[in-house]
PDB file of C-alpha atoms in Angstrom:
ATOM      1  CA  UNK B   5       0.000   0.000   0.000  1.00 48.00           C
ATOM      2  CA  UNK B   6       2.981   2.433   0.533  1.00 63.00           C
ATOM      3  CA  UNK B   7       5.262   1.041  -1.971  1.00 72.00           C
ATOM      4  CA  UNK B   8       2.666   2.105  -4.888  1.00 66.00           C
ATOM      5  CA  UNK B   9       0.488   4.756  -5.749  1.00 67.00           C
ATOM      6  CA  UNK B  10      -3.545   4.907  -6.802  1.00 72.00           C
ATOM      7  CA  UNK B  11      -2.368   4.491 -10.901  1.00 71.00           C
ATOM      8  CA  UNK B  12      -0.134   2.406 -10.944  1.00 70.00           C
ATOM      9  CA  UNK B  13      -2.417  -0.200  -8.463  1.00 72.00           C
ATOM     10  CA  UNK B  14      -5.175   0.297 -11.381  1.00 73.00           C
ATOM     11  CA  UNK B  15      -2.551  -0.966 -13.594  1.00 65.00           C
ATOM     12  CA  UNK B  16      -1.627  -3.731 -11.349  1.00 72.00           C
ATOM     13  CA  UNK B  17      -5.776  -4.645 -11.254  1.00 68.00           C
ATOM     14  CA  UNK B  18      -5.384  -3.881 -15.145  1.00 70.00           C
ATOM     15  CA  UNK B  19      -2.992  -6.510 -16.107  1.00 68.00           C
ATOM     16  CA  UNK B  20      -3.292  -9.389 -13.712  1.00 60.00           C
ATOM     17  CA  UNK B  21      -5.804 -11.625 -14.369  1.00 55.00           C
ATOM     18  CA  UNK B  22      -7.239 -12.781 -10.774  1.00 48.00           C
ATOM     19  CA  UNK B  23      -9.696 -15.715 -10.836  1.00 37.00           C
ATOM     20  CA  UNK B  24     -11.790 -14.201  -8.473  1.00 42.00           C
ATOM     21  CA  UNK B  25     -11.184 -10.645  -9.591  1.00 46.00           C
ATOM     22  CA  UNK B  26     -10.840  -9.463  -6.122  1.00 50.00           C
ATOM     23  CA  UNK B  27      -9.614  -6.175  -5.703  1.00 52.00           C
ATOM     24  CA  UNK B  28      -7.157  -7.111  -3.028  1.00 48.00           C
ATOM     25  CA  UNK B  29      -3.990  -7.479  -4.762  1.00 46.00           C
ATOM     26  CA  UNK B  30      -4.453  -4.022  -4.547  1.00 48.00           C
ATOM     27  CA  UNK B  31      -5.657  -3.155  -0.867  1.00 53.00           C
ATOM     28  CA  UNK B  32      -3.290  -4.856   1.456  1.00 50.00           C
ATOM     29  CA  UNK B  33      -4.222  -7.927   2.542  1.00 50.00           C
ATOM     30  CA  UNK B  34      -4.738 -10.966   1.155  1.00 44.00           C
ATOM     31  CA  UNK B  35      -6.775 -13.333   2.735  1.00 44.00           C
ATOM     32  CA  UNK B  36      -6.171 -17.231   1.239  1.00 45.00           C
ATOM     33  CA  UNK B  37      -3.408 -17.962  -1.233  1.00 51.00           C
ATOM     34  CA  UNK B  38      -1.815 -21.092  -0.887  1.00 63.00           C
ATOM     35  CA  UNK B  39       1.632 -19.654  -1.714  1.00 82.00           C
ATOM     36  CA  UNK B  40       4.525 -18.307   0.476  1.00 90.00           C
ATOM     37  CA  UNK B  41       4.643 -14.431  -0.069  1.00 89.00           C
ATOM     38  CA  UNK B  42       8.128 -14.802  -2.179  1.00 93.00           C
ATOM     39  CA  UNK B  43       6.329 -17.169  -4.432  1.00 93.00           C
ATOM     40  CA  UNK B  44       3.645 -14.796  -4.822  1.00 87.00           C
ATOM     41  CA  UNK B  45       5.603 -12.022  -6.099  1.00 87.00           C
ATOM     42  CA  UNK B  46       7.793 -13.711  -8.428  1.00 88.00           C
ATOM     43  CA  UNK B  47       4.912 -14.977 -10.272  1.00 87.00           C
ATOM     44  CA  UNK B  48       3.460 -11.462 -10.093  1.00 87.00           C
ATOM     45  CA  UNK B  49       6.564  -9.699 -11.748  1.00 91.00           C
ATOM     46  CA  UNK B  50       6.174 -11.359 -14.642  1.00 87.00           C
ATOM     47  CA  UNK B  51       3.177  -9.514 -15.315  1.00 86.00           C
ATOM     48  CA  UNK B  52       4.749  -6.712 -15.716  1.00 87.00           C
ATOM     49  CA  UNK B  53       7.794  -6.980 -18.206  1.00 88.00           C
ATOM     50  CA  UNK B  54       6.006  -4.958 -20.741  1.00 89.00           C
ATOM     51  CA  UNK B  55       8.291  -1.645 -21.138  1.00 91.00           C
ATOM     52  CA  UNK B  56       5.688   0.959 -20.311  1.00 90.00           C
ATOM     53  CA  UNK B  57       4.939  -1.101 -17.240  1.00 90.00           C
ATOM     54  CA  UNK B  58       8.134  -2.572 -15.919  1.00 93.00           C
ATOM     55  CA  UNK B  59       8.953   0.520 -13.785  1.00 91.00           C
ATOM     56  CA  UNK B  60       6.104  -1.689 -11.656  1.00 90.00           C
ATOM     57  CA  UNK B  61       8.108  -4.662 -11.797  1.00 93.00           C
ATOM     58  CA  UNK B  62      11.153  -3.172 -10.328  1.00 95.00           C
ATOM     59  CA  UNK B  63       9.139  -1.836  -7.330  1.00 92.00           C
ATOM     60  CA  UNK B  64       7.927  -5.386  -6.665  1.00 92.00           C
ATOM     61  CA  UNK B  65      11.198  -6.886  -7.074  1.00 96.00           C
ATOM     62  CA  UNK B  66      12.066  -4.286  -4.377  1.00 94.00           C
ATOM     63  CA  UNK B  67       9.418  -5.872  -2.082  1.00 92.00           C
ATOM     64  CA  UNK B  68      10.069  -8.817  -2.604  1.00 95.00           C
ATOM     65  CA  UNK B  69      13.458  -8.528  -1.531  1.00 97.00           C
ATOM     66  CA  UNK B  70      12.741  -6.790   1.424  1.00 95.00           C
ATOM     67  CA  UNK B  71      10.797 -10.209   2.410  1.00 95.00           C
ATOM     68  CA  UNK B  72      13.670 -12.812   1.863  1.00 97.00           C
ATOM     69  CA  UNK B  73      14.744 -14.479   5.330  1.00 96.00           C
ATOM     70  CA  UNK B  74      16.351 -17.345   6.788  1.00 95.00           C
ATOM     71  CA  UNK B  75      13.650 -18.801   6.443  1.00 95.00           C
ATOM     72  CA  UNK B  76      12.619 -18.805   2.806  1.00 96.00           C
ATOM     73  CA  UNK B  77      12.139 -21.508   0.552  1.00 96.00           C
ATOM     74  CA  UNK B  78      15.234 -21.583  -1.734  1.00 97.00           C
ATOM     75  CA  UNK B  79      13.501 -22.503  -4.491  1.00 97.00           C
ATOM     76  CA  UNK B  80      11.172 -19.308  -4.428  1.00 97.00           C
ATOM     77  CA  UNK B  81      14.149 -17.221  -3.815  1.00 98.00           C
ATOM     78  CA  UNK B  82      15.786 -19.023  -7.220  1.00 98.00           C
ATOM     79  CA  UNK B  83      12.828 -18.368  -8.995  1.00 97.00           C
ATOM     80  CA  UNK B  84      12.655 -14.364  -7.275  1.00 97.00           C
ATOM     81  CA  UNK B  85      15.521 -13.745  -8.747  1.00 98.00           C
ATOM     82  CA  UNK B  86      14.997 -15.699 -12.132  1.00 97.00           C
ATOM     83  CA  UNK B  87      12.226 -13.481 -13.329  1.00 97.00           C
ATOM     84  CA  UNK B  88      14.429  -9.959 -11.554  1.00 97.00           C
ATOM     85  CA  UNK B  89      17.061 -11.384 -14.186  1.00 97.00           C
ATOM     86  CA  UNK B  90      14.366 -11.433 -16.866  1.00 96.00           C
ATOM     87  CA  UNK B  91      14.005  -7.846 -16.413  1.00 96.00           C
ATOM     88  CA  UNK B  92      16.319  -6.360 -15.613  1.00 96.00           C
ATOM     89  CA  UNK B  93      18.130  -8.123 -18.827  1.00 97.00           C
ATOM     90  CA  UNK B  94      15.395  -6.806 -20.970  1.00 95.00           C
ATOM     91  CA  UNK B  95      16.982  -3.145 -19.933  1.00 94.00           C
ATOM     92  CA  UNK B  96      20.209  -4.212 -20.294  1.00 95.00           C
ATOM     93  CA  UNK B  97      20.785  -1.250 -23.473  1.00 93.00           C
ATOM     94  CA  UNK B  98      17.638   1.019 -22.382  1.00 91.00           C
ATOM     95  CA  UNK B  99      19.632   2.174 -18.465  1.00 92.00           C
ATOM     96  CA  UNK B 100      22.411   3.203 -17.994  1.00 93.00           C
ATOM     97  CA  UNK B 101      22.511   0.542 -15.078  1.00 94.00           C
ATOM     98  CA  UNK B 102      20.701  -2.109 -17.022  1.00 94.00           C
ATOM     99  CA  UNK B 103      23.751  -4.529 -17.454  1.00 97.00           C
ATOM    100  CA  UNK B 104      24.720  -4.047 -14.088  1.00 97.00           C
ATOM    101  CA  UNK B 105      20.846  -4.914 -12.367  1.00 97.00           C
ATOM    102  CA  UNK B 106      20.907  -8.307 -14.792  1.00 97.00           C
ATOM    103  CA  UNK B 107      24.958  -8.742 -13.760  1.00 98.00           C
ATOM    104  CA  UNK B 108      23.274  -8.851 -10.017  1.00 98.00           C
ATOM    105  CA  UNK B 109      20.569 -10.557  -9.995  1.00 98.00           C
ATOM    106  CA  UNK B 110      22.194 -13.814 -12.186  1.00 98.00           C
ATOM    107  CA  UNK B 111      25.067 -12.946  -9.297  1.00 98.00           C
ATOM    108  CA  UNK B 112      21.798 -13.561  -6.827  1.00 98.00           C
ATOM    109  CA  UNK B 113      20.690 -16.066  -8.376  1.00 98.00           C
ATOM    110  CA  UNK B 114      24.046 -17.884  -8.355  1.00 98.00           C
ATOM    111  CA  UNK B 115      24.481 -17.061  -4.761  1.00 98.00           C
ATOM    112  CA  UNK B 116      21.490 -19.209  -4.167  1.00 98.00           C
ATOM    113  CA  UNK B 117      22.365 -22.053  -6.111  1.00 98.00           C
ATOM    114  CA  UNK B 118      23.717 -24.656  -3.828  1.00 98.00           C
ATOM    115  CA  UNK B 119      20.632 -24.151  -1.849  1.00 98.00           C
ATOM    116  CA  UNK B 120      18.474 -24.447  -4.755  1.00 98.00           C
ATOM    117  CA  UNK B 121      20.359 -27.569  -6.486  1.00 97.00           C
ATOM    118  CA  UNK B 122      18.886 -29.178  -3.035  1.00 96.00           C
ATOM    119  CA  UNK B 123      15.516 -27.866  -2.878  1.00 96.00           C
ATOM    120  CA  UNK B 124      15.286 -29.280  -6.254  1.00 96.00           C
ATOM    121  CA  UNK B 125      16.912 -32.895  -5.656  1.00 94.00           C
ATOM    122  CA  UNK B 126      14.367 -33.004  -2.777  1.00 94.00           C
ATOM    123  CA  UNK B 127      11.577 -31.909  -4.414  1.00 93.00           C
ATOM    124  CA  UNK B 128      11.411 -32.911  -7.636  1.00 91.00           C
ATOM    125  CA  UNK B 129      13.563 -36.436  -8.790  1.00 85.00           C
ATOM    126  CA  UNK B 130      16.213 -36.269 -11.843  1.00 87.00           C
ATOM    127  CA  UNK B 131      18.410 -34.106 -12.865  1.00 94.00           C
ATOM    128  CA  UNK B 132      18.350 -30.683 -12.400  1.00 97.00           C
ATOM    129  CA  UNK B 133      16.857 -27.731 -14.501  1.00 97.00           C
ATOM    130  CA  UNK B 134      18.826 -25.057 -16.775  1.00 97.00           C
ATOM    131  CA  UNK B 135      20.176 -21.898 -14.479  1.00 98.00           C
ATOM    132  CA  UNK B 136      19.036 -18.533 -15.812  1.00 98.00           C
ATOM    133  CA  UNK B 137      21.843 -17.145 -13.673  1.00 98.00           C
ATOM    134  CA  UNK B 138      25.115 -19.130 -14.927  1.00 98.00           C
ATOM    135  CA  UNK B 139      23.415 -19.418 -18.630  1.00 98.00           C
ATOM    136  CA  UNK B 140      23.280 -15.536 -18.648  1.00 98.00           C
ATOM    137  CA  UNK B 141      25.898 -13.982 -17.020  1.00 98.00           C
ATOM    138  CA  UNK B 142      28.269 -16.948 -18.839  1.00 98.00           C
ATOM    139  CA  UNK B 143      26.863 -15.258 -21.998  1.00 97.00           C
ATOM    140  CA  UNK B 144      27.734 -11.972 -20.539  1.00 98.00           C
ATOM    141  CA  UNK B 145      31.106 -12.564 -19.597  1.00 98.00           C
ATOM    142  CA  UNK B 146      31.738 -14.703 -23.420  1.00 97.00           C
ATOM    143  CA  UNK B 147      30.262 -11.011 -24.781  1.00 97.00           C
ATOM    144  CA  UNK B 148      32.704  -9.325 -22.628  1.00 97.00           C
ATOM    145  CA  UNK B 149      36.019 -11.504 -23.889  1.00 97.00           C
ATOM    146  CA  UNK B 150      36.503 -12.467 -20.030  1.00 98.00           C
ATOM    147  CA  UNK B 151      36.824 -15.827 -21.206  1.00 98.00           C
ATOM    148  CA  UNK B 152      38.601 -17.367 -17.972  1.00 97.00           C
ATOM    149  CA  UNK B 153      35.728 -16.078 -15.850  1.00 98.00           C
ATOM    150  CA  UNK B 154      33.074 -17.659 -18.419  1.00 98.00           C
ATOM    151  CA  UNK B 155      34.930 -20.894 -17.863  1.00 98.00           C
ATOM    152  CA  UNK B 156      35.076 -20.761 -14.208  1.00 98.00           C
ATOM    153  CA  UNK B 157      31.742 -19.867 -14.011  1.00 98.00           C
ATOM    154  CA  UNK B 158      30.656 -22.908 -16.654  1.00 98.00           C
ATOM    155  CA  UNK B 159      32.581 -25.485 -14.483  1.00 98.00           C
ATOM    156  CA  UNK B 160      30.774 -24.393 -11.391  1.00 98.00           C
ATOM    157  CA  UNK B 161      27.394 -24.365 -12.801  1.00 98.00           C
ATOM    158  CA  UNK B 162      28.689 -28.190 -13.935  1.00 98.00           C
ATOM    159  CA  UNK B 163      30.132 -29.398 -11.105  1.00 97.00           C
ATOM    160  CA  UNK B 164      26.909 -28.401  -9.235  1.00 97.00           C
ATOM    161  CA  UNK B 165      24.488 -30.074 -11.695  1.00 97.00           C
ATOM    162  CA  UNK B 166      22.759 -28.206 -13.803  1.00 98.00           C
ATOM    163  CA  UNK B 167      21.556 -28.434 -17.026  1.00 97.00           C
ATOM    164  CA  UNK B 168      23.716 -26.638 -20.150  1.00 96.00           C
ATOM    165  CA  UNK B 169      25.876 -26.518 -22.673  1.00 96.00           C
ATOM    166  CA  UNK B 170      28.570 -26.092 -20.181  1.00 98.00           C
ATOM    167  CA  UNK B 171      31.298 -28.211 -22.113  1.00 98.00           C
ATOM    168  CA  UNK B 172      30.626 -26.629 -25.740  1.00 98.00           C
ATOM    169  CA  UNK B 173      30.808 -23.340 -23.609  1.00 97.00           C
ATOM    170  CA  UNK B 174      33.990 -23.989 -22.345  1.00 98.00           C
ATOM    171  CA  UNK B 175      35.372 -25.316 -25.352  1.00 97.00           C
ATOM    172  CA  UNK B 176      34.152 -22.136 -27.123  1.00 97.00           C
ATOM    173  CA  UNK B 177      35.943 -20.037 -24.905  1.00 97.00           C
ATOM    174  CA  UNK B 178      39.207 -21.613 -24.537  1.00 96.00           C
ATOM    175  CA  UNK B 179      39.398 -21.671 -28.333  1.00 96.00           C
ATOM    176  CA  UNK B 180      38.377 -17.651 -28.509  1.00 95.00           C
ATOM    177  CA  UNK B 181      41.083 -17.245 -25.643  1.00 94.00           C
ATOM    178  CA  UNK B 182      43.816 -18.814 -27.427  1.00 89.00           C
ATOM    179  CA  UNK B 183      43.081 -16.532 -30.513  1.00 75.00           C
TER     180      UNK B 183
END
């Protein structure tokens, strides 16, 4: 209720499609959601990735932050800062601190990893997922020509477990290094 102001909660109530159509998203408390609070926001962000609207997004990514503890679930924290990455990348060229927000949050999101790698294993069975967080700021650092960070950063992201091209990465960059 503090955080945003009368138009922009109309344009929260304008592009979020509630299945009860209850207006409080907007008024401060929510009464029954089966979701942790994280896991509410992240999936809330995503609404608003549009770039006359993402100004909105940032200012619930700011929320949300404020509400990570101890005691979070790792996994919503992963996916938090998934979908900050996700914008913050898409303003990567359009502020001047774009690439520096998505350099963070994949940093964030890497951070949280080990945790995460866990959550998953003991959650869900198999191998683990693809990691917005190494996949982009690998891509990043391979745009950058900081090709012995890429490959540290590939062989962590492997060694951990997740999902990638991690080897062809690393290939590719020790060949561009040696050029």
């Amino acid at each position: 209720m503090n955080e945003l102001n009368d138009k922009e909660r109309k344009i929260i109530l304008n592009n979020h499609s509630l299945m009860d159509s209850e207006n409080s998203i907007i008024e401060g408390e929510i009464y029954s959601n089966s979701q942790t609070r994280l896991h509410f926001f992240w999936g809330l962000i995503g609404w608003f990735n549009k770039p006359e609207i993402r100004y909105i997004a940032y200012k619930l990514i700011e929320k949300a932050e404020t509400l990570i503890d101890k005691n979070s679930d790792p996994l919503d924290i992963h996916f938090l800062y998934g979908t900050k990455l996700e914008v913050c990348y898409k303003d990567r060229d359009l502020r001047s601190n774009g690439l520096e927000l998505a350099i963070k949050a994949c940093e964030q999101q890497i951070e949280n990893s080990p945790a995460a790698a866990t959550a998953f294993k003991k959650q869900y069975s198999g191998d683990l997922p693809a990691h917005k967080g190494y996949y982009q700021l690998a891509i990043i650092l391979e745009k950058q020509k900081r090709y012995s960070e890429a490959i540290s950063l590939c062989e962590k992201a492997k060694f951990q477990g997740w999902a990638g091209d991690w080897d062809k990465r690393i290939e590719r960059c020790n060949k561009r290094a040696k050029v």
